[in-house]
Structures are given as structure tokens and as C-alpha cells.
PDB file of C-alpha atoms in Angstrom:
ATOM      1  CA  MET A   5      -0.095   0.019   0.001  1.00 98.00           C
ATOM      2  CA  ILE A   6       1.066   3.551  -0.667  1.00 98.00           C
ATOM      3  CA  ARG A   7       0.215   6.399   1.687  1.00 98.00           C
ATOM      4  CA  HIS A   8       0.199   9.909   0.202  1.00 98.00           C
ATOM      5  CA  ILE A   9       0.484  12.717   2.589  1.00 98.00           C
ATOM      6  CA  VAL A  10       0.198  16.434   1.676  1.00 98.00           C
ATOM      7  CA  SER A  11       0.107  19.517   3.681  1.00 98.00           C
ATOM      8  CA  TRP A  12      -0.434  23.091   2.604  1.00 98.00           C
ATOM      9  CA  LYS A  13       0.233  26.569   3.888  1.00 97.00           C
ATOM     10  CA  LEU A  14      -2.451  28.770   2.435  1.00 97.00           C
ATOM     11  CA  ASN A  15      -1.966  32.331   0.990  1.00 97.00           C
ATOM     12  CA  THR A  16      -4.764  33.955   2.898  1.00 93.00           C
ATOM     13  CA  GLU A  17      -5.477  35.069   6.518  1.00 90.00           C
ATOM     14  CA  GLY A  18      -8.346  34.919   9.102  1.00 89.00           C
ATOM     15  CA  GLU A  19     -11.847  33.961   7.770  1.00 92.00           C
ATOM     16  CA  ALA A  20     -10.625  33.695   4.219  1.00 94.00           C
ATOM     17  CA  ARG A  21      -8.106  31.034   5.144  1.00 92.00           C
ATOM     18  CA  ARG A  22     -10.772  28.957   6.989  1.00 92.00           C
ATOM     19  CA  GLU A  23     -12.911  29.111   4.060  1.00 95.00           C
ATOM     20  CA  ALA A  24     -10.285  28.413   1.511  1.00 96.00           C
ATOM     21  CA  ALA A  25      -9.453  25.307   3.731  1.00 96.00           C
ATOM     22  CA  THR A  26     -12.944  24.148   3.793  1.00 96.00           C
ATOM     23  CA  GLN A  27     -13.390  24.508   0.172  1.00 97.00           C
ATOM     24  CA  ILE A  28     -10.267  22.674  -0.787  1.00 98.00           C
ATOM     25  CA  ALA A  29     -11.051  19.866   1.789  1.00 98.00           C
ATOM     26  CA  ASP A  30     -14.578  19.486   0.530  1.00 98.00           C
ATOM     27  CA  SER A  31     -13.498  19.316  -3.070  1.00 98.00           C
ATOM     28  CA  LEU A  32     -10.813  16.620  -2.479  1.00 98.00           C
ATOM     29  CA  ARG A  33     -13.142  14.714  -0.279  1.00 98.00           C
ATOM     30  CA  ALA A  34     -15.720  14.655  -3.254  1.00 98.00           C
ATOM     31  CA  LEU A  35     -13.301  12.673  -5.190  1.00 98.00           C
ATOM     32  CA  VAL A  36     -13.943   9.543  -3.022  1.00 98.00           C
ATOM     33  CA  GLY A  37     -16.234   7.363  -5.239  1.00 96.00           C
ATOM     34  CA  GLU A  38     -15.317   9.324  -8.364  1.00 97.00           C
ATOM     35  CA  VAL A  39     -11.739   8.353  -8.509  1.00 98.00           C
ATOM     36  CA  PRO A  40     -11.753   4.522  -8.191  1.00 98.00           C
ATOM     37  CA  GLN A  41      -8.090   4.200  -7.058  1.00 98.00           C
ATOM     38  CA  ILE A  42      -8.686   6.027  -3.663  1.00 98.00           C
ATOM     39  CA  ARG A  43      -8.714   3.263  -0.972  1.00 98.00           C
ATOM     40  CA  SER A  44      -9.173   5.995   1.797  1.00 98.00           C
ATOM     41  CA  LEU A  45      -8.717   9.608   2.121  1.00 98.00           C
ATOM     42  CA  SER A  46      -8.815  11.934   5.090  1.00 98.00           C
ATOM     43  CA  ILE A  47      -8.426  15.738   4.986  1.00 98.00           C
ATOM     44  CA  GLY A  48      -8.949  18.608   7.333  1.00 95.00           C
ATOM     45  CA  PRO A  49      -7.617  21.969   8.606  1.00 93.00           C
ATOM     46  CA  ASP A  50      -5.083  22.356  11.405  1.00 91.00           C
ATOM     47  CA  ALA A  51      -6.933  22.000  14.719  1.00 88.00           C
ATOM     48  CA  VAL A  52      -4.495  23.750  16.796  1.00 87.00           C
ATOM     49  CA  GLY A  53      -3.726  27.027  14.861  1.00 77.00           C
ATOM     50  CA  ASN A  54      -0.368  27.835  16.400  1.00 77.00           C
ATOM     51  CA  GLY A  55       1.583  28.348  13.193  1.00 76.00           C
ATOM     52  CA  ASN A  56       1.316  24.734  11.845  1.00 86.00           C
ATOM     53  CA  TRP A  57       0.545  24.136   8.233  1.00 94.00           C
ATOM     54  CA  ASP A  58      -3.115  25.005   7.522  1.00 95.00           C
ATOM     55  CA  LEU A  59      -4.449  21.833   5.848  1.00 96.00           C
ATOM     56  CA  ALA A  60      -3.373  18.162   5.472  1.00 98.00           C
ATOM     57  CA  LEU A  61      -4.544  15.163   3.468  1.00 98.00           C
ATOM     58  CA  VAL A  62      -3.687  11.489   4.060  1.00 98.00           C
ATOM     59  CA  ALA A  63      -4.799   9.239   1.169  1.00 98.00           C
ATOM     60  CA  ASP A  64      -4.077   5.521   0.819  1.00 98.00           C
ATOM     61  CA  PHE A  65      -3.604   3.575  -2.565  1.00 98.00           C
ATOM     62  CA  ASP A  66      -2.950  -0.116  -3.357  1.00 98.00           C
ATOM     63  CA  THR A  67      -0.135   0.688  -5.610  1.00 98.00           C
ATOM     64  CA  ILE A  68       2.216   3.396  -7.026  1.00 98.00           C
ATOM     65  CA  ASP A  69       0.376   3.041 -10.260  1.00 98.00           C
ATOM     66  CA  ASP A  70      -2.908   3.739  -8.512  1.00 98.00           C
ATOM     67  CA  LEU A  71      -1.437   6.809  -6.840  1.00 98.00           C
ATOM     68  CA  THR A  72      -0.313   7.945 -10.372  1.00 98.00           C
ATOM     69  CA  GLY A  73      -3.959   7.130 -11.661  1.00 98.00           C
ATOM     70  CA  TYR A  74      -5.306   9.389  -8.887  1.00 98.00           C
ATOM     71  CA  ILE A  75      -2.958  12.085  -9.637  1.00 98.00           C
ATOM     72  CA  GLU A  76      -3.638  12.051 -13.337  1.00 98.00           C
ATOM     73  CA  HIS A  77      -7.422  11.443 -13.005  1.00 98.00           C
ATOM     74  CA  PRO A  78      -9.362  14.265 -14.834  1.00 98.00           C
ATOM     75  CA  ALA A  79     -11.381  14.915 -11.707  1.00 98.00           C
ATOM     76  CA  HIS A  80      -8.414  15.512  -9.652  1.00 98.00           C
ATOM     77  CA  GLN A  81      -6.626  17.598 -12.458  1.00 98.00           C
ATOM     78  CA  ALA A  82      -9.877  19.738 -12.778  1.00 98.00           C
ATOM     79  CA  LEU A  83      -9.277  20.902  -9.124  1.00 98.00           C
ATOM     80  CA  LEU A  84      -5.734  21.763  -9.290  1.00 98.00           C
ATOM     81  CA  PRO A  85      -6.090  25.453 -10.584  1.00 98.00           C
ATOM     82  CA  PHE A  86      -8.508  26.160  -7.815  1.00 97.00           C
ATOM     83  CA  ILE A  87      -6.223  24.594  -4.999  1.00 98.00           C
ATOM     84  CA  ARG A  88      -3.165  26.206  -6.368  1.00 97.00           C
ATOM     85  CA  SER A  89      -4.726  29.641  -6.388  1.00 97.00           C
ATOM     86  CA  HIS A  90      -4.953  29.360  -2.567  1.00 97.00           C
ATOM     87  CA  ILE A  91      -1.495  27.816  -1.768  1.00 97.00           C
ATOM     88  CA  ALA A  92       1.524  29.516  -0.436  1.00 97.00           C
ATOM     89  CA  GLU A  93       3.421  26.501   0.191  1.00 97.00           C
ATOM     90  CA  ARG A  94       3.026  22.580  -0.419  1.00 98.00           C
ATOM     91  CA  SER A  95       4.679  19.504   1.123  1.00 98.00           C
ATOM     92  CA  CYS A  96       4.210  15.959   0.159  1.00 98.00           C
ATOM     93  CA  VAL A  97       5.565  12.478   1.009  1.00 98.00           C
ATOM     94  CA  ASP A  98       4.553   8.971  -0.437  1.00 98.00           C
ATOM     95  CA  PHE A  99       5.632   5.872   1.424  1.00 98.00           C
ATOM     96  CA  GLU A 100       4.956   2.165   1.410  1.00 98.00           C
ATOM     97  CA  PHE A 101       3.378   0.590   4.443  1.00 96.00           C
TER      98      PHE A 101
END
């Protein structure tokens, strides 16, 4: 199995940051069921709010090819311009477990 972990720092402040985090999370969560390669997906904003990254995603895939299929899936690709418009920094790691 492959675990895909992404975290983002958003480029807005205050309520706009919370709204962007919610919109990004909702849009990625909606891919479950639409992108067949996703085995599980959890996403949410930072609960502590003390300078941590603003939003994190953890998604599991059976294989690296399935992760690639998710990344290249048209539904995922369609979200990227919207997501990127709110991102100041992005971090990602993919590992086998």
C-alpha cells in the first residue's frame, strides 16, 4: 500500500483562510467514489492553529500506479487550478506501508 500525505500553507488570513481550507477539503473529499483508485482519504484543517501548516491530506492507494492514476485522473486535475490559487507552500511524501 502507498500512503500519500500532503500539507499546505494557504496564502490568505483569517476567515478567508478557513473558507479556503474548507473549500479545498470538500473538493478533494468529493473525489472519493469518483476516482476509483482511492482506498481511503482523510483531509482537514489544522485544529491547533499555532503556526502549523493549514491543511493536510492523507490518502491510501493499493499501488504506486494507483497513486499515479489518482494524480492524473481528470477529476483531480480539474481541481488543481483552484487549489493552487490558494496555496503559498506545499509539502508531500509518499511511502509504502
